[in-house]
Structure formats: C-alpha cells, structure tokens
C-alpha cells in the first residue's frame, strides 16, 4: 500500500508539473460546432492540460480621441475543440494511455507526425521524453492514444489484432517480418520506424479496399 501511495503522489506531482507549463500563444481554435476563434490561447503545448482552455479575443473600436481595445476571455472544454492552429502547426487534444492500469495523461496537446488522425503517430514536445510519442490505430476511440513507451508495445506481439482488416499486413507480422515486428531488445527508434512501416502499409491497404 505504501508503494502505491508513493506512486500516486509522484504521478500527481508529475501531472501538476506538466499542467503548470502553460503559456499564451496567438492562434486559431476550431470547434466541433464549426466555430473558428482567433485569439490568444493559454495552454501547455508540451504536455497535459485542464479540461477548460482559455481563449482571449481582442476587438478594437474607435472612440473619441483614439481607439479602444476590448479583451474578452472565453473558456472552452477541450471535448468540443476539434483542433488548434499555432504558427501554421495543427495541434489536437488527446488522452494518452501509459500503463495497464488505465492511467492516462489527459488532454495532452499533440501534433500528428506520421500517417493520419485515424491511424498514425502523434508527438508532444520534442518527442524525446517518455510517453511523448503515441500511436492511434483504426477502430479505436479518436480521442484516445497509447504511448509507444507503454509496456504493451515493448514487443509487437499484439499489434496484428489492431490492424486485422489488412490481411497482407497481418500475414507479414505473422511471418515475423522485421520491417513490421519487434522484440524488447529493439531500441525505441527502431520501434518508431516499424510503427511507421505498419501505418504506411495499413493506410495503403485501406486505400486499395
């Protein structure tokens, strides 16, 4: 029990530290309701975020003797945000699974670095920290990703079931083709490349069908 308490205390501290990394960025918020909001967005681009994201918009109007700028801050729940764009880069909010106990890093700001939003790799920060690269496989909830550092993906043993509707890819994996399979001895970079190969093959297979 003591070990669990220590773990949860560390986990809470870790999450609190990441959330505190908020900064303000000029950008555009696109909502699932079709809204497009230009303004200053307060968020953590390199980690987890609260459920509510603050967007400040500015409106300038003429007044006697000059101009007046009115600032309005609105808080949006990340559940209704489709994506945001900052400096021409598209970001999404996703929950990243990091262990078998269903612990998630929540509302992580990520960018798509390979594949598609339905089957692809996402990254937060520079991608070098643990749990900073995550995968989305087809037929799984859009808002949920799994860290490639999650023990489940230390080998490719269970990946074939995630792409089971692409027979040619499943056959390759069953035959232990090293371009799409890996074992615990493989490095993180090797796993990332093989995830990319799987994503390429799956998305190509999907286009053919």
CSV table of C-alpha atoms in Angstrom, one decimal:
chain,number,residue,atom,x,y,z
A,1,UNK,CA,0.0,0.0,0.0
A,2,UNK,CA,2.9,2.3,0.9
A,3,UNK,CA,4.4,1.8,-2.6
A,4,UNK,CA,1.1,2.7,-4.2
A,5,UNK,CA,0.8,5.9,-2.2
A,6,UNK,CA,4.3,6.9,-3.2
A,7,UNK,CA,3.5,6.1,-6.9
A,8,UNK,CA,0.2,8.2,-6.8
A,9,UNK,CA,2.0,11.1,-5.1
A,10,UNK,CA,4.7,11.1,-7.7
A,11,UNK,CA,2.1,10.7,-10.5
A,12,UNK,CA,0.1,13.7,-9.2
A,13,UNK,CA,3.2,15.8,-8.8
A,14,UNK,CA,4.3,14.8,-12.4
A,15,UNK,CA,0.9,15.8,-13.8
A,16,UNK,CA,0.8,19.0,-11.8
A,17,UNK,CA,4.2,19.9,-13.1
A,18,UNK,CA,3.2,19.4,-16.7
A,19,UNK,CA,0.0,21.4,-16.3
A,20,UNK,CA,1.9,24.3,-14.8
A,21,UNK,CA,3.8,24.7,-18.1
A,22,UNK,CA,1.1,26.9,-19.6
A,23,UNK,CA,1.9,29.8,-21.9
A,24,UNK,CA,0.0,32.0,-24.2
A,25,UNK,CA,0.1,31.7,-28.0
A,26,UNK,CA,-1.6,33.5,-30.8
A,27,UNK,CA,-3.6,31.0,-32.8
A,28,UNK,CA,-6.9,29.8,-34.1
A,29,UNK,CA,-9.3,27.4,-32.3
A,30,UNK,CA,-11.6,25.3,-34.5
A,31,UNK,CA,-14.5,23.7,-32.6
A,32,UNK,CA,-16.6,20.7,-33.5
A,33,UNK,CA,-19.5,23.1,-33.8
A,34,UNK,CA,-18.0,24.8,-36.8
A,35,UNK,CA,-16.7,27.8,-34.9
A,36,UNK,CA,-13.3,29.5,-35.8
A,37,UNK,CA,-11.9,31.6,-33.0
A,38,UNK,CA,-8.8,33.8,-33.5
A,39,UNK,CA,-7.1,34.9,-30.4
A,40,UNK,CA,-4.6,34.3,-27.6
A,41,UNK,CA,-4.7,30.7,-26.4
A,42,UNK,CA,-3.5,29.7,-22.9
A,43,UNK,CA,-2.3,26.1,-22.8
A,44,UNK,CA,0.6,23.7,-22.4
A,45,UNK,CA,1.9,22.8,-25.8
A,46,UNK,CA,4.3,20.2,-24.3
A,47,UNK,CA,2.0,18.2,-22.0
A,48,UNK,CA,-1.3,17.8,-20.3
A,49,UNK,CA,-3.9,20.5,-19.9
A,50,UNK,CA,-7.0,21.2,-17.8
A,51,UNK,CA,-10.5,20.4,-19.2
A,52,UNK,CA,-11.0,24.1,-19.9
A,53,UNK,CA,-8.8,26.1,-22.3
A,54,UNK,CA,-8.9,29.9,-22.1
A,55,UNK,CA,-9.0,31.9,-25.4
A,56,UNK,CA,-8.8,35.7,-25.3
A,57,UNK,CA,-10.1,37.7,-28.3
A,58,UNK,CA,-9.5,41.3,-28.9
A,59,UNK,CA,-11.8,43.8,-30.6
A,60,UNK,CA,-10.7,47.4,-31.4
A,61,UNK,CA,-13.2,50.1,-31.9
A,62,UNK,CA,-12.9,53.9,-32.5
A,63,UNK,CA,-13.7,56.1,-29.6
A,64,UNK,CA,-13.4,59.9,-29.1
A,65,UNK,CA,-9.8,60.8,-29.2
A,66,UNK,CA,-8.5,57.5,-30.4
A,67,UNK,CA,-9.1,53.7,-30.3
A,68,UNK,CA,-10.2,51.3,-27.6
A,69,UNK,CA,-9.3,47.6,-27.4
A,70,UNK,CA,-11.7,45.3,-25.6
A,71,UNK,CA,-10.4,41.9,-24.5
A,72,UNK,CA,-12.8,39.0,-23.9
A,73,UNK,CA,-11.7,35.7,-22.4
A,74,UNK,CA,-13.8,32.6,-23.0
A,75,UNK,CA,-13.1,29.1,-21.6
A,76,UNK,CA,-13.9,26.1,-23.9
A,77,UNK,CA,-14.0,22.5,-22.9
A,78,UNK,CA,-11.4,20.5,-24.8
A,79,UNK,CA,-14.1,18.0,-25.7
A,80,UNK,CA,-15.6,20.5,-28.2
A,81,UNK,CA,-12.3,21.6,-29.7
A,82,UNK,CA,-11.6,19.9,-33.0
A,83,UNK,CA,-8.0,21.3,-33.3
A,84,UNK,CA,-6.0,24.4,-32.8
A,85,UNK,CA,-3.5,26.1,-35.2
A,86,UNK,CA,-0.4,27.9,-33.9
A,87,UNK,CA,2.3,29.1,-36.3
A,88,UNK,CA,0.8,27.0,-39.1
A,89,UNK,CA,1.1,23.8,-37.0
A,90,UNK,CA,-2.1,21.8,-36.2
A,91,UNK,CA,-2.5,20.5,-32.7
A,92,UNK,CA,-5.1,18.1,-31.2
A,93,UNK,CA,-6.1,17.3,-27.6
A,94,UNK,CA,-5.7,13.6,-26.8
A,95,UNK,CA,-5.6,11.3,-23.8
A,96,UNK,CA,-2.5,9.1,-23.8
A,97,UNK,CA,-2.6,5.6,-22.1
A,98,UNK,CA,0.6,4.9,-20.3
A,99,UNK,CA,0.1,1.6,-18.4
A,100,UNK,CA,-2.1,-1.5,-18.0
A,101,UNK,CA,-4.0,0.2,-15.1
A,102,UNK,CA,-5.7,2.6,-17.5
A,103,UNK,CA,-3.7,5.7,-16.3
A,104,UNK,CA,-3.9,8.4,-18.9
A,105,UNK,CA,-2.1,11.7,-19.4
A,106,UNK,CA,-5.2,13.8,-20.1
A,107,UNK,CA,-5.8,16.5,-22.6
A,108,UNK,CA,-2.3,16.3,-24.0
A,109,UNK,CA,-1.6,18.8,-26.8
A,110,UNK,CA,-0.2,16.7,-29.6
A,111,UNK,CA,0.7,17.1,-33.3
A,112,UNK,CA,0.3,14.4,-36.0
A,113,UNK,CA,3.8,13.4,-37.1
A,114,UNK,CA,3.1,10.4,-39.3
A,115,UNK,CA,0.1,8.8,-41.0
A,116,UNK,CA,-3.5,10.0,-40.5
A,117,UNK,CA,-5.6,11.0,-37.5
A,118,UNK,CA,-7.3,7.6,-37.7
A,119,UNK,CA,-4.0,5.6,-38.0
A,120,UNK,CA,-0.9,7.5,-37.2
A,121,UNK,CA,1.8,8.7,-34.7
A,122,UNK,CA,1.4,11.8,-32.6
A,123,UNK,CA,4.0,13.7,-30.7
A,124,UNK,CA,4.1,16.2,-27.8
A,125,UNK,CA,7.1,18.3,-27.1
A,126,UNK,CA,10.2,17.3,-29.0
A,127,UNK,CA,9.3,13.6,-28.8
A,128,UNK,CA,12.3,12.5,-26.7
A,129,UNK,CA,10.7,12.3,-23.2
A,130,UNK,CA,9.0,9.1,-22.1
A,131,UNK,CA,5.3,8.9,-23.3
A,132,UNK,CA,5.9,11.8,-25.7
A,133,UNK,CA,5.1,9.8,-28.8
A,134,UNK,CA,1.8,7.9,-29.0
A,135,UNK,CA,0.0,5.8,-31.6
A,136,UNK,CA,-3.6,5.7,-32.8
A,137,UNK,CA,-4.8,2.5,-34.5
A,138,UNK,CA,-8.0,2.3,-36.5
A,139,UNK,CA,-11.3,1.4,-35.0
A,140,UNK,CA,-10.3,2.9,-31.6
A,141,UNK,CA,-11.7,6.0,-30.0
A,142,UNK,CA,-10.4,9.1,-31.8
A,143,UNK,CA,-9.5,10.9,-28.5
A,144,UNK,CA,-7.5,8.0,-27.1
A,145,UNK,CA,-3.9,7.2,-27.9
A,146,UNK,CA,-1.4,4.8,-26.5
A,147,UNK,CA,2.2,5.7,-25.6
A,148,UNK,CA,4.7,3.7,-27.6
A,149,UNK,CA,6.7,3.5,-24.3
A,150,UNK,CA,3.7,1.7,-22.7
A,151,UNK,CA,4.9,-1.8,-21.8
A,152,UNK,CA,2.2,-3.3,-24.1
A,153,UNK,CA,4.2,-2.1,-27.1
A,154,UNK,CA,7.6,-3.2,-26.0
A,155,UNK,CA,7.0,-6.1,-28.4
A,156,UNK,CA,4.8,-6.2,-31.5
A,157,UNK,CA,3.0,-9.4,-30.3
A,158,UNK,CA,-0.5,-7.8,-30.0
A,159,UNK,CA,-0.3,-5.2,-32.8
A,160,UNK,CA,-1.6,-7.5,-35.5
A,161,UNK,CA,-5.1,-7.6,-33.9
A,162,UNK,CA,-5.2,-3.8,-34.1
A,163,UNK,CA,-4.8,-3.9,-37.9
A,164,UNK,CA,-6.6,-7.2,-38.5
A,165,UNK,CA,-8.6,-5.9,-41.5
A,166,UNK,CA,-5.4,-5.6,-43.6
A,167,UNK,CA,-4.7,-9.3,-44.4
A,168,UNK,CA,-1.4,-8.6,-46.2
A,169,UNK,CA,0.0,-6.7,-43.2
A,170,UNK,CA,-1.2,-9.4,-40.7
A,171,UNK,CA,0.5,-12.1,-42.8
A,172,UNK,CA,3.8,-10.1,-42.7
A,173,UNK,CA,3.5,-9.8,-39.0
A,174,UNK,CA,2.7,-13.5,-38.5
A,175,UNK,CA,5.8,-14.3,-40.5
A,176,UNK,CA,7.9,-12.2,-38.2
A,177,UNK,CA,8.9,-9.7,-41.0
A,178,UNK,CA,11.4,-7.5,-39.2
A,179,UNK,CA,10.2,-4.4,-41.0
A,180,UNK,CA,6.9,-4.5,-39.1
A,181,UNK,CA,7.7,-6.5,-35.9
A,182,UNK,CA,10.0,-6.0,-33.0
A,183,UNK,CA,11.0,-7.5,-29.7
A,184,UNK,CA,12.1,-6.0,-26.3
A,185,UNK,CA,15.7,-5.9,-27.5
A,186,UNK,CA,14.9,-3.4,-30.2
A,187,UNK,CA,15.5,0.3,-29.5
A,188,UNK,CA,12.9,3.0,-29.2
A,189,UNK,CA,14.0,4.5,-32.6
A,190,UNK,CA,13.7,1.0,-34.2
A,191,UNK,CA,10.2,0.6,-32.8
A,192,UNK,CA,9.2,4.1,-34.1
A,193,UNK,CA,10.3,3.2,-37.6
A,194,UNK,CA,8.4,-0.1,-37.5
A,195,UNK,CA,5.3,1.7,-36.3
A,196,UNK,CA,5.7,4.0,-39.3
A,197,UNK,CA,6.0,0.9,-41.6
A,198,UNK,CA,2.9,-0.6,-40.1
A,199,UNK,CA,1.0,2.7,-40.6
A,200,UNK,CA,2.1,3.0,-44.2
A,201,UNK,CA,1.1,-0.5,-45.0
A,202,UNK,CA,-2.2,-0.3,-43.2
A,203,UNK,CA,-3.2,3.1,-44.8
A,204,UNK,CA,-2.1,1.8,-48.3
A,205,UNK,CA,-4.2,-1.4,-47.7
A,206,UNK,CA,-7.2,0.7,-46.7
A,207,UNK,CA,-6.9,2.8,-49.9
A,208,UNK,CA,-6.8,-0.4,-52.0
A,209,UNK,CA,-10.0,-1.6,-50.4
